[in-house]
Tab-separated table of C-alpha atoms and ligand atoms in Angstrom:
chain	number	residue	atom	x	y	z
A	16	MET	CA	166.371	172.341	-64.284
A	17	ASN	CA	169.457	172.828	-62.146
A	18	LEU	CA	168.809	169.517	-60.310
A	19	ILE	CA	167.022	166.483	-61.455
A	20	LEU	CA	164.548	165.608	-58.767
A	21	LEU	CA	164.498	161.936	-58.091
A	22	PHE	CA	161.628	159.923	-56.320
A	23	GLU	CA	161.968	156.443	-54.608
A	24	ALA	CA	159.995	154.862	-57.426
A	25	ASP	CA	162.796	155.943	-59.865
A	26	PHE	CA	165.374	153.605	-58.211
A	27	SER	CA	165.769	150.156	-59.551
A	28	ALA	CA	168.779	149.005	-57.405
A	29	PRO	CA	168.902	149.179	-54.580
A	30	ALA	CA	165.081	149.615	-54.067
A	31	THR	CA	165.524	152.510	-51.746
A	32	GLY	CA	167.606	155.572	-52.816
A	33	ALA	CA	168.640	157.292	-49.400
A	34	ALA	CA	172.391	156.938	-50.293
A	35	GLY	CA	172.171	156.417	-54.053
A	36	GLY	CA	171.758	153.643	-56.540
A	37	ARG	CA	170.651	153.156	-60.256
A	38	VAL	CA	167.725	155.064	-61.514
A	39	CYS	CA	165.744	154.870	-64.821
A	40	LEU	CA	164.059	157.944	-65.896
A	41	GLU	CA	161.377	158.467	-68.583
A	42	GLY	CA	159.298	161.419	-69.826
A	43	ARG	CA	159.872	165.109	-68.878
A	44	ARG	CA	163.242	164.532	-66.909
A	45	ALA	CA	164.612	162.109	-69.527
A	46	SER	CA	163.828	164.505	-72.455
A	47	TYR	CA	165.449	167.304	-70.678
A	48	ILE	CA	168.476	165.302	-69.928
A	49	ALA	CA	168.730	164.114	-73.577
A	50	SER	CA	167.613	167.260	-75.428
A	51	VAL	CA	168.798	170.233	-73.204
A	52	HIS	CA	171.873	168.713	-71.318
A	53	ARG	CA	172.605	166.569	-74.521
A	54	ALA	CA	173.925	164.249	-71.966
A	55	GLN	CA	176.305	161.335	-72.945
A	56	PRO	CA	177.334	158.247	-70.931
A	57	GLY	CA	179.914	159.385	-68.390
A	58	ASP	CA	178.443	162.828	-67.989
A	59	ARG	CA	177.567	163.921	-64.442
A	60	LEU	CA	174.409	165.778	-63.541
A	61	GLN	CA	173.266	167.288	-60.186
A	62	VAL	CA	170.483	165.116	-58.742
A	63	GLY	CA	168.582	165.007	-55.379
A	64	LEU	CA	166.094	162.608	-53.848
A	65	VAL	CA	162.793	164.353	-52.952
A	66	GLY	CA	162.701	164.861	-49.098
A	67	GLY	CA	166.319	163.660	-48.938
A	68	ARG	CA	169.919	164.306	-49.988
A	69	ILE	CA	171.595	165.984	-53.103
A	70	GLY	CA	174.369	164.586	-55.093
A	71	GLU	CA	175.506	163.547	-58.634
A	72	GLY	CA	174.277	161.160	-61.087
A	73	GLU	CA	176.527	159.625	-63.721
A	74	VAL	CA	174.853	158.964	-66.996
A	75	VAL	CA	174.895	155.177	-67.870
A	76	SER	CA	172.728	155.341	-70.983
A	77	VAL	CA	170.588	157.542	-73.183
A	78	ALA	CA	168.111	155.708	-75.332
A	79	GLY	CA	165.151	157.461	-76.838
A	80	ASP	CA	163.191	158.872	-73.869
A	81	ARG	CA	164.821	156.587	-71.449
A	82	VAL	CA	167.929	157.653	-69.353
A	83	GLU	CA	169.694	155.596	-66.811
A	84	LEU	CA	171.827	157.382	-63.990
A	85	ASP	CA	174.185	155.926	-61.387
A	86	VAL	CA	173.456	158.230	-58.318
A	87	GLN	CA	175.489	159.104	-55.317
A	88	LEU	CA	173.779	161.321	-52.583
A	89	ASP	CA	176.258	162.906	-50.256
A	90	ARG	CA	175.016	166.393	-49.066
A	91	GLU	CA	171.996	167.960	-47.269
A	92	PRO	CA	169.595	170.257	-49.084
A	93	PRO	CA	169.696	173.923	-48.206
A	94	ALA	CA	168.409	175.223	-45.006
A	95	PRO	CA	164.621	176.212	-45.192
A	96	LEU	CA	163.507	179.809	-44.334
A	97	PRO	CA	162.071	180.036	-40.866
A	98	LEU	CA	158.805	181.143	-42.626
A	99	THR	CA	155.102	180.277	-42.785
A	100	LEU	CA	153.637	182.117	-45.763
A	101	VAL	CA	150.005	182.932	-45.819
A	102	LEU	CA	148.872	183.981	-49.311
A	103	ALA	CA	145.473	185.097	-50.532
A	104	LEU	CA	144.690	182.847	-53.355
A	105	PRO	CA	145.806	184.523	-56.672
A	106	ARG	CA	144.219	183.690	-60.040
A	107	PRO	CA	145.499	180.246	-61.453
A	108	LEU	CA	148.345	181.474	-63.765
A	109	VAL	CA	149.672	183.856	-61.067
A	110	LEU	CA	149.235	181.019	-58.410
A	111	LYS	CA	151.658	178.810	-60.372
A	112	ARG	CA	154.400	181.514	-60.769
A	113	VAL	CA	154.007	182.480	-57.179
A	114	LEU	CA	154.284	178.799	-56.016
A	115	ILE	CA	157.408	178.306	-58.102
A	116	ALA	CA	158.893	181.522	-56.755
A	117	ALA	CA	157.955	180.836	-53.271
A	118	THR	CA	159.390	177.140	-53.464
A	119	SER	CA	162.749	178.183	-55.099
A	120	LEU	CA	163.079	180.878	-52.312
A	121	GLY	CA	162.927	178.280	-49.583
A	122	CYS	CA	159.328	178.399	-48.358
A	123	LYS	CA	158.265	175.112	-46.696
A	124	ARG	CA	154.940	175.883	-45.407
A	125	ILE	CA	152.317	177.799	-47.325
A	126	TYR	CA	148.652	178.538	-46.540
A	127	LEU	CA	146.548	179.673	-49.458
A	128	ILE	CA	143.435	181.452	-48.176
A	129	GLN	CA	140.197	183.180	-49.190
A	130	SER	CA	139.758	186.901	-48.889
A	131	ARG	CA	137.271	189.328	-49.993
A	132	ARG	CA	138.982	190.261	-53.251
A	133	VAL	CA	139.647	186.568	-54.189
A	134	GLU	CA	137.164	185.251	-56.801
A	135	ARG	CA	135.466	182.067	-55.505
A	136	SER	CA	135.959	180.536	-58.951
A	137	PHE	CA	139.769	180.485	-58.307
A	138	TRP	CA	139.309	177.598	-55.865
A	139	ASN	CA	137.962	175.400	-58.762
A	140	SER	CA	141.324	175.957	-60.715
A	141	LYS	CA	143.090	172.780	-61.974
A	142	VAL	CA	146.204	173.868	-60.505
A	143	LEU	CA	144.792	173.097	-57.036
A	144	ARG	CA	143.558	169.637	-57.907
A	145	GLY	CA	145.232	166.522	-56.624
A	146	ASP	CA	148.808	166.062	-57.827
A	147	ALA	CA	148.581	169.153	-60.054
A	148	LEU	CA	149.625	171.237	-57.110
A	149	ASP	CA	153.040	169.237	-56.939
A	150	GLU	CA	154.052	170.528	-60.389
A	151	PRO	CA	154.902	174.154	-59.580
A	152	LEU	CA	156.541	172.897	-56.328
A	153	ILE	CA	158.734	170.521	-58.169
A	154	LEU	CA	159.695	173.213	-60.735
A	155	GLY	CA	160.737	175.494	-57.860
A	156	LEU	CA	162.849	172.857	-56.171
A	157	GLU	CA	164.523	171.872	-59.581
A	158	GLN	CA	165.339	175.568	-60.006
A	159	ALA	CA	166.752	176.124	-56.671
A	160	VAL	CA	168.652	172.770	-56.142
A	161	ASP	CA	166.493	171.762	-53.219
A	162	THR	CA	164.677	168.632	-52.303
A	163	VAL	CA	162.275	169.381	-49.636
A	164	MET	CA	158.629	169.930	-50.845
A	165	PRO	CA	156.743	172.700	-49.301
A	166	ARG	CA	153.466	171.689	-47.580
A	167	VAL	CA	150.625	173.652	-48.996
A	168	GLU	CA	147.350	174.034	-47.053
A	169	LEU	CA	144.054	175.342	-48.450
A	170	ARG	CA	141.774	177.532	-46.235
A	171	THR	CA	138.551	178.531	-48.148
A	172	ARG	CA	137.232	180.755	-45.268
A	173	PHE	CA	138.973	183.861	-44.093
A	174	LYS	CA	137.351	184.539	-40.705
A	175	PRO	CA	137.827	181.042	-39.176
A	176	PHE	CA	141.322	180.863	-40.406
A	177	VAL	CA	142.352	184.169	-38.950
A	178	GLU	CA	140.500	183.903	-35.668
A	179	ASP	CA	140.897	180.121	-34.799
A	180	GLU	CA	144.141	179.074	-36.678
A	181	LEU	CA	146.460	181.829	-37.426
A	182	PRO	CA	147.242	182.896	-33.786
A	183	GLY	CA	148.514	179.315	-33.242
A	184	LEU	CA	150.752	179.484	-36.286
A	185	ILE	CA	152.192	182.790	-35.125
A	186	ALA	CA	152.747	181.564	-31.449
A	187	GLY	CA	156.377	181.801	-30.567
A	188	GLY	CA	157.367	183.870	-33.534
A	189	GLN	CA	156.490	187.104	-35.125
A	190	ALA	CA	154.044	187.883	-37.821
A	191	PHE	CA	153.588	190.533	-40.508
A	192	VAL	CA	151.029	191.465	-43.123
A	193	ALA	CA	152.472	193.110	-46.210
A	194	HIS	CA	150.297	196.018	-47.011
A	195	PRO	CA	151.083	199.162	-49.169
A	196	GLU	CA	149.495	201.503	-46.680
A	197	ALA	CA	151.467	200.253	-43.785
A	198	ASP	CA	153.780	202.942	-42.206
A	199	ALA	CA	156.383	200.477	-40.684
A	200	PRO	CA	159.034	199.208	-43.210
A	201	CYS	CA	159.573	195.618	-43.919
A	202	PRO	CA	162.050	194.202	-41.412
A	203	ARG	CA	165.599	193.018	-42.332
A	204	ASP	CA	167.717	190.107	-41.209
A	205	VAL	CA	165.047	188.201	-39.590
A	206	LYS	CA	166.186	185.121	-37.829
A	207	GLU	CA	163.188	184.045	-35.654
A	208	PRO	CA	160.177	181.930	-36.957
A	209	THR	CA	158.029	184.338	-38.903
A	210	THR	CA	154.635	184.326	-40.542
A	211	LEU	CA	154.214	186.581	-43.558
A	212	VAL	CA	150.664	187.382	-44.949
A	213	VAL	CA	150.508	188.635	-48.577
A	214	GLY	CA	147.265	189.974	-50.044
A	215	PRO	CA	145.354	189.264	-53.270
A	216	GLU	CA	145.719	191.190	-56.542
A	217	GLY	CA	143.086	193.713	-55.348
A	218	GLY	CA	144.595	193.945	-51.890
A	219	PHE	CA	143.118	193.267	-48.470
A	220	VAL	CA	139.970	195.323	-47.483
A	221	PRO	CA	140.240	197.375	-44.278
A	222	TYR	CA	138.125	194.810	-42.168
A	223	GLU	CA	140.649	192.143	-43.222
A	224	ILE	CA	143.635	194.160	-42.172
A	225	GLU	CA	142.047	194.782	-38.778
A	226	LYS	CA	141.327	190.949	-38.359
A	227	LEU	CA	144.988	190.238	-39.291
A	228	GLU	CA	146.346	192.782	-36.876
A	229	ALA	CA	144.020	191.558	-34.064
A	230	ALA	CA	145.433	188.012	-34.744
A	231	GLY	CA	148.923	189.378	-34.157
A	232	CYS	CA	150.198	190.434	-37.693
A	233	ARG	CA	152.078	193.797	-38.004
A	234	GLY	CA	151.610	195.779	-40.913
A	235	VAL	CA	154.736	196.456	-43.070
A	236	GLY	CA	155.340	198.179	-46.353
A	237	LEU	CA	157.796	198.212	-49.205
A	238	GLY	CA	157.587	201.852	-50.065
A	239	GLU	CA	155.064	203.799	-52.255
A	240	ARG	CA	155.344	201.478	-55.374
A	241	ILE	CA	152.617	198.863	-55.413
A	242	LEU	CA	154.177	195.601	-56.702
A	243	ARG	CA	152.460	192.634	-58.242
A	244	VAL	CA	152.065	189.640	-55.848
A	245	GLU	CA	155.037	187.569	-57.297
A	246	THR	CA	157.343	190.683	-57.253
A	247	ALA	CA	156.257	191.753	-53.744
A	248	LEU	CA	156.872	188.247	-52.499
A	249	ALA	CA	160.394	188.167	-53.904
A	250	VAL	CA	161.211	191.629	-52.453
A	251	LEU	CA	159.792	190.883	-49.039
A	252	LEU	CA	161.675	187.567	-48.768
A	253	ALA	CA	164.916	189.164	-49.947
A	254	ARG	CA	164.674	192.003	-47.461
A	255	MET	CA	163.509	189.767	-44.568
A	256	PHE	CA	166.053	186.917	-44.945
B	21	SAM	N1	145.659	197.877	-54.722
B	21	SAM	C1	146.068	196.961	-53.814
B	21	SAM	C2	146.529	197.520	-52.459
B	21	SAM	O1	146.605	198.611	-52.285
B	21	SAM	O2	146.527	196.662	-51.501
B	21	SAM	C3	147.267	196.284	-54.443
B	21	SAM	C4	147.655	194.936	-53.957
B	21	SAM	S1	149.068	194.204	-54.460
B	21	SAM	C5	148.863	193.896	-56.119
B	21	SAM	C6	149.061	192.641	-53.924
B	21	SAM	C7	149.664	192.386	-52.487
B	21	SAM	O3	151.070	192.498	-52.584
B	21	SAM	C8	149.333	193.418	-51.345
B	21	SAM	O4	148.120	193.057	-50.737
B	21	SAM	C9	150.643	193.209	-50.430
B	21	SAM	O5	150.538	192.049	-49.647
B	21	SAM	C10	151.700	193.021	-51.461
B	21	SAM	N2	152.246	194.311	-51.952
B	21	SAM	C11	152.417	194.849	-53.034
B	21	SAM	N3	153.070	196.132	-53.134
B	21	SAM	C12	153.317	196.255	-51.732
B	21	SAM	C13	153.990	197.355	-51.117
B	21	SAM	N4	154.481	198.448	-51.676
B	21	SAM	N5	154.093	197.279	-49.612
B	21	SAM	C14	153.608	196.091	-49.109
B	21	SAM	N6	153.092	195.167	-49.632
B	21	SAM	C15	152.858	195.185	-50.988
Protein backbone atom coordinates (compact mmCIF):
# COMPACT_ATOMS: atom_id res chain seq x y z
CA MET A 1 0.00 0.00 0.00
CA ASN A 2 2.05 2.95 -1.30
CA LEU A 3 -0.89 5.29 -0.82
CA ILE A 4 -3.72 5.22 1.72
CA LEU A 5 -6.84 5.73 -0.38
CA LEU A 6 -9.42 7.91 1.40
CA PHE A 7 -13.14 8.33 0.81
CA GLU A 8 -15.36 11.32 1.61
CA ALA A 9 -16.98 9.28 4.39
CA ASP A 10 -13.59 9.01 6.19
CA PHE A 11 -13.51 12.76 6.87
CA SER A 12 -14.81 14.00 10.21
CA ALA A 13 -13.71 17.63 9.87
CA PRO A 14 -14.38 19.38 7.61
CA ALA A 15 -17.12 17.16 6.22
CA THR A 16 -15.65 17.31 2.72
CA GLY A 17 -12.05 16.37 2.02
CA ALA A 18 -11.23 18.13 -1.28
CA ALA A 19 -8.29 20.06 0.27
CA GLY A 20 -7.75 17.90 3.34
CA GLY A 21 -8.99 17.60 6.93
CA ARG A 22 -9.14 15.08 9.79
CA VAL A 23 -9.85 11.45 8.88
CA CYS A 24 -10.59 8.49 11.09
CA LEU A 25 -9.80 5.03 9.67
CA GLU A 26 -10.77 1.59 10.90
CA GLY A 27 -10.40 -1.91 9.41
CA ARG A 28 -7.94 -2.89 6.66
CA ARG A 29 -6.28 0.51 6.17
CA ALA A 30 -5.92 1.18 9.90
CA SER A 31 -4.45 -2.30 10.53
CA TYR A 32 -1.99 -1.77 7.69
CA ILE A 33 -0.90 1.61 9.06
CA ALA A 34 -0.51 0.17 12.57
CA SER A 35 1.13 -3.17 11.78
CA VAL A 36 3.04 -2.69 8.50
CA HIS A 37 3.98 1.02 8.68
CA ARG A 38 4.18 0.70 12.51
CA ALA A 39 3.13 4.34 12.45
CA GLN A 40 3.42 6.58 15.50
CA PRO A 41 1.88 10.01 16.11
CA GLY A 42 3.76 12.58 14.02
CA ASP A 43 4.65 10.11 11.20
CA ARG A 44 3.63 11.19 7.71
CA LEU A 45 2.04 8.85 5.17
CA GLN A 46 1.14 9.29 1.52
CA VAL A 47 -2.64 9.59 1.10
CA GLY A 48 -5.12 10.46 -1.66
CA LEU A 49 -8.83 11.15 -1.90
CA VAL A 50 -10.63 8.81 -4.29
CA GLY A 51 -11.26 10.73 -7.52
CA GLY A 52 -9.28 13.67 -6.12
CA ARG A 53 -5.87 14.90 -5.05
CA ILE A 54 -2.85 13.26 -3.41
CA GLY A 55 -0.94 14.52 -0.38
CA GLU A 56 0.26 13.62 3.11
CA GLY A 57 -1.49 12.48 6.24
CA GLU A 58 0.13 13.16 9.62
CA VAL A 59 -0.69 10.48 12.16
CA VAL A 60 -2.58 12.01 15.10
CA SER A 61 -3.35 8.83 17.01
CA VAL A 62 -3.12 5.04 16.72
CA ALA A 63 -5.39 3.15 19.08
CA GLY A 64 -6.18 -0.52 18.49
CA ASP A 65 -7.65 -0.74 14.99
CA ARG A 66 -8.42 2.98 14.82
CA VAL A 67 -6.10 5.56 13.25
CA GLU A 68 -6.60 9.32 12.97
CA LEU A 69 -4.75 11.40 10.38
CA ASP A 70 -4.54 15.12 9.59
CA VAL A 71 -4.56 15.26 5.83
CA GLN A 72 -3.31 17.88 3.34
CA LEU A 73 -4.06 17.21 -0.33
CA ASP A 74 -1.90 19.30 -2.63
CA ARG A 75 -1.17 17.55 -5.92
CA GLU A 76 -2.96 15.92 -8.80
CA PRO A 77 -2.91 12.16 -9.44
CA PRO A 78 -0.84 10.86 -12.40
CA ALA A 79 -2.18 11.29 -15.93
CA PRO A 80 -4.30 8.36 -17.14
CA LEU A 81 -3.32 6.31 -20.18
CA PRO A 82 -5.18 7.38 -23.37
CA LEU A 83 -6.55 3.85 -23.46
CA THR A 84 -9.75 1.88 -23.54
CA LEU A 85 -8.99 -1.72 -22.62
CA VAL A 86 -11.28 -4.45 -23.92
CA LEU A 87 -10.57 -7.73 -22.22
CA ALA A 88 -12.16 -11.13 -22.80
CA LEU A 89 -13.32 -12.11 -19.31
CA PRO A 90 -10.62 -14.22 -17.61
CA ARG A 91 -11.38 -16.78 -14.88
CA PRO A 92 -12.02 -15.13 -11.51
CA LEU A 93 -8.54 -15.47 -9.94
CA VAL A 94 -6.84 -14.17 -13.06
CA LEU A 95 -9.46 -11.43 -13.40
CA LYS A 96 -8.50 -10.04 -9.98
CA ARG A 97 -4.81 -9.98 -10.87
CA VAL A 98 -5.46 -8.44 -14.29
CA LEU A 99 -7.68 -5.71 -12.82
CA ILE A 100 -5.04 -4.84 -10.21
CA ALA A 101 -2.37 -4.71 -12.94
CA ALA A 102 -4.54 -2.74 -15.40
CA THR A 103 -5.44 -0.21 -12.70
CA SER A 104 -1.87 0.22 -11.48
CA LEU A 105 -0.73 0.75 -15.08
CA GLY A 106 -3.18 3.65 -15.51
CA CYS A 107 -6.18 2.16 -17.40
CA LYS A 108 -9.33 4.13 -16.63
CA ARG A 109 -11.84 2.49 -18.94
CA ILE A 110 -12.14 -1.28 -19.05
CA TYR A 111 -14.67 -3.43 -20.91
CA LEU A 112 -14.94 -7.08 -19.90
CA ILE A 113 -16.49 -9.03 -22.74
CA GLN A 114 -17.74 -12.49 -23.58
CA SER A 115 -15.96 -14.47 -26.29
CA ARG A 116 -16.16 -18.06 -27.53
CA ARG A 117 -13.44 -19.37 -25.20
CA VAL A 118 -14.77 -17.60 -22.10
CA GLU A 119 -16.70 -20.02 -19.87
CA ARG A 120 -20.20 -18.65 -19.27
CA SER A 121 -19.90 -19.53 -15.56
CA PHE A 122 -17.16 -16.88 -15.16
CA TRP A 123 -19.90 -14.22 -15.31
CA ASN A 124 -21.32 -15.58 -12.02
CA SER A 125 -18.03 -14.94 -10.22
CA LYS A 126 -18.19 -13.14 -6.85
CA VAL A 127 -15.48 -10.77 -8.14
CA LEU A 128 -18.05 -9.22 -10.50
CA ARG A 129 -20.78 -8.76 -7.90
CA GLY A 130 -21.59 -5.27 -6.62
CA ASP A 131 -18.84 -3.63 -4.61
CA ALA A 132 -16.52 -6.67 -4.93
CA LEU A 133 -15.35 -5.29 -8.27
CA ASP A 134 -14.00 -2.20 -6.47
CA GLU A 135 -11.57 -4.27 -4.37
CA PRO A 136 -8.93 -5.03 -7.09
CA LEU A 137 -9.32 -1.49 -8.45
CA ILE A 138 -8.59 -0.01 -5.02
CA LEU A 139 -5.57 -2.32 -4.61
CA GLY A 140 -4.28 -1.15 -8.01
CA LEU A 141 -4.67 2.53 -7.08
CA GLU A 142 -2.98 2.01 -3.70
CA GLN A 143 -0.10 0.23 -5.44
CA ALA A 144 0.45 2.89 -8.10
CA VAL A 145 -0.22 6.04 -6.00
CA ASP A 146 -3.28 7.05 -7.99
CA THR A 147 -6.81 8.05 -6.96
CA VAL A 148 -8.99 7.80 -10.06
CA MET A 149 -11.03 4.59 -10.17
CA PRO A 150 -11.33 2.93 -13.58
CA ARG A 151 -14.83 2.52 -14.98
CA VAL A 152 -15.49 -1.16 -15.63
CA GLU A 153 -18.26 -2.19 -18.02
CA LEU A 154 -19.52 -5.75 -18.53
CA ARG A 155 -20.68 -6.97 -21.94
CA THR A 156 -21.96 -10.53 -21.90
CA ARG A 157 -22.51 -10.81 -25.70
CA PHE A 158 -19.60 -10.59 -28.14
CA LYS A 159 -21.36 -9.83 -31.44
CA PRO A 160 -23.59 -6.91 -30.35
CA PHE A 161 -20.65 -5.35 -28.52
CA VAL A 162 -18.25 -5.65 -31.46
CA GLU A 163 -20.78 -4.65 -34.14
CA ASP A 164 -22.77 -1.95 -32.37
CA GLU A 165 -20.57 -0.48 -29.65
CA LEU A 166 -16.89 -1.01 -30.45
CA PRO A 167 -16.79 1.20 -33.60
CA GLY A 168 -18.09 4.12 -31.50
CA LEU A 169 -15.44 3.52 -28.82
CA ILE A 170 -12.72 3.50 -31.46
CA ALA A 171 -14.00 6.61 -33.33
CA GLY A 172 -11.39 9.38 -33.41
CA GLY A 173 -8.56 7.08 -32.31
CA GLN A 174 -6.86 3.83 -33.26
CA ALA A 175 -7.51 0.25 -32.20
CA PHE A 176 -5.51 -2.97 -31.91
CA VAL A 177 -6.25 -6.56 -31.10
CA ALA A 178 -3.34 -8.39 -29.50
CA HIS A 179 -3.06 -11.71 -31.27
CA PRO A 180 -0.07 -14.09 -31.26
CA GLU A 181 -0.54 -14.87 -34.96
CA ALA A 182 -0.56 -11.23 -36.10
CA ASP A 183 2.33 -10.17 -38.35
CA ALA A 184 2.38 -6.50 -37.36
CA PRO A 185 4.42 -5.70 -34.24
CA CYS A 186 2.89 -3.94 -31.27
CA PRO A 187 3.27 -0.16 -31.84
CA ARG A 188 5.49 1.98 -29.61
CA ASP A 189 5.25 5.48 -28.21
CA VAL A 190 1.50 5.81 -28.78
CA LYS A 191 0.07 9.23 -27.97
CA GLU A 192 -3.42 9.18 -29.49
CA PRO A 193 -6.58 7.67 -27.96
CA THR A 194 -6.25 3.91 -28.34
CA THR A 195 -8.47 0.89 -27.87
CA LEU A 196 -6.66 -2.36 -27.11
CA VAL A 197 -8.42 -5.74 -27.23
CA VAL A 198 -6.84 -8.65 -25.33
CA GLY A 199 -8.08 -12.21 -25.75
CA PRO A 200 -9.07 -14.95 -23.32
CA GLU A 201 -6.72 -17.60 -21.99
CA GLY A 202 -7.63 -19.88 -24.91
CA GLY A 203 -7.28 -17.02 -27.44
CA PHE A 204 -9.81 -15.57 -29.87
CA VAL A 205 -11.27 -17.89 -32.53
CA PRO A 206 -10.72 -16.85 -36.20
CA TYR A 207 -14.34 -15.61 -36.53
CA GLU A 208 -13.80 -13.23 -33.58
CA ILE A 209 -10.55 -11.90 -35.03
CA GLU A 210 -12.40 -11.24 -38.32
CA LYS A 211 -15.20 -9.38 -36.50
CA LEU A 212 -12.71 -7.31 -34.48
CA GLU A 213 -10.79 -6.41 -37.64
CA ALA A 214 -14.04 -5.48 -39.40
CA ALA A 215 -14.83 -3.17 -36.47
CA GLY A 216 -11.51 -1.35 -36.99
CA CYS A 217 -8.96 -3.24 -34.85
CA ARG A 218 -5.54 -4.01 -36.31
CA GLY A 219 -3.93 -7.30 -35.24
CA VAL A 220 -0.61 -6.84 -33.43
CA GLY A 221 1.80 -9.37 -31.99
CA LEU A 222 4.49 -9.51 -29.32
CA GLY A 223 6.68 -12.08 -31.02
CA GLU A 224 6.60 -15.85 -31.00
CA ARG A 225 6.25 -16.38 -27.25
CA ILE A 226 2.66 -16.76 -26.14
CA LEU A 227 2.18 -14.96 -22.85
CA ARG A 228 -0.37 -15.24 -20.07
CA VAL A 229 -3.04 -12.57 -20.17
CA GLU A 230 -1.61 -10.55 -17.25
CA THR A 231 1.94 -10.75 -18.67
CA ALA A 232 0.75 -9.87 -22.17
CA LEU A 233 -1.16 -6.86 -20.82
CA ALA A 234 1.88 -5.50 -18.96
CA VAL A 235 4.17 -5.99 -21.99
CA LEU A 236 1.63 -4.46 -24.40
CA LEU A 237 1.13 -1.34 -22.27
CA ALA A 238 4.85 -0.95 -21.56
CA ARG A 239 5.56 -1.06 -25.31
CA MET A 240 2.66 1.15 -26.38
CA PHE A 241 2.96 3.93 -23.81
N1 LIG B 1 -3.43 -20.08 -27.55
C1 LIG B 1 -3.93 -18.73 -27.46
C2 LIG B 1 -3.74 -18.00 -28.79
O1 LIG B 1 -2.90 -18.45 -29.58
O2 LIG B 1 -4.38 -16.98 -29.04
C3 LIG B 1 -3.18 -18.03 -26.36
C4 LIG B 1 -3.94 -16.93 -25.74
S1 LIG B 1 -2.99 -15.90 -24.68
C5 LIG B 1 -2.79 -16.95 -23.28
C6 LIG B 1 -4.20 -14.75 -24.14
C7 LIG B 1 -4.17 -13.44 -24.89
O3 LIG B 1 -2.98 -12.70 -24.55
C8 LIG B 1 -4.17 -13.51 -26.38
O4 LIG B 1 -5.47 -13.70 -26.92
C9 LIG B 1 -3.58 -12.16 -26.77
O5 LIG B 1 -4.54 -11.14 -26.72
C10 LIG B 1 -2.55 -11.95 -25.67
N2 LIG B 1 -1.22 -12.47 -26.06
C11 LIG B 1 -0.49 -13.43 -25.43
N3 LIG B 1 0.68 -13.62 -26.06
C12 LIG B 1 0.70 -12.78 -27.12
C13 LIG B 1 1.65 -12.50 -28.17
N4 LIG B 1 2.80 -13.14 -28.27
N5 LIG B 1 1.32 -11.56 -29.08
C14 LIG B 1 0.15 -10.89 -29.01
N6 LIG B 1 -0.78 -11.11 -28.04
C15 LIG B 1 -0.51 -12.03 -27.11
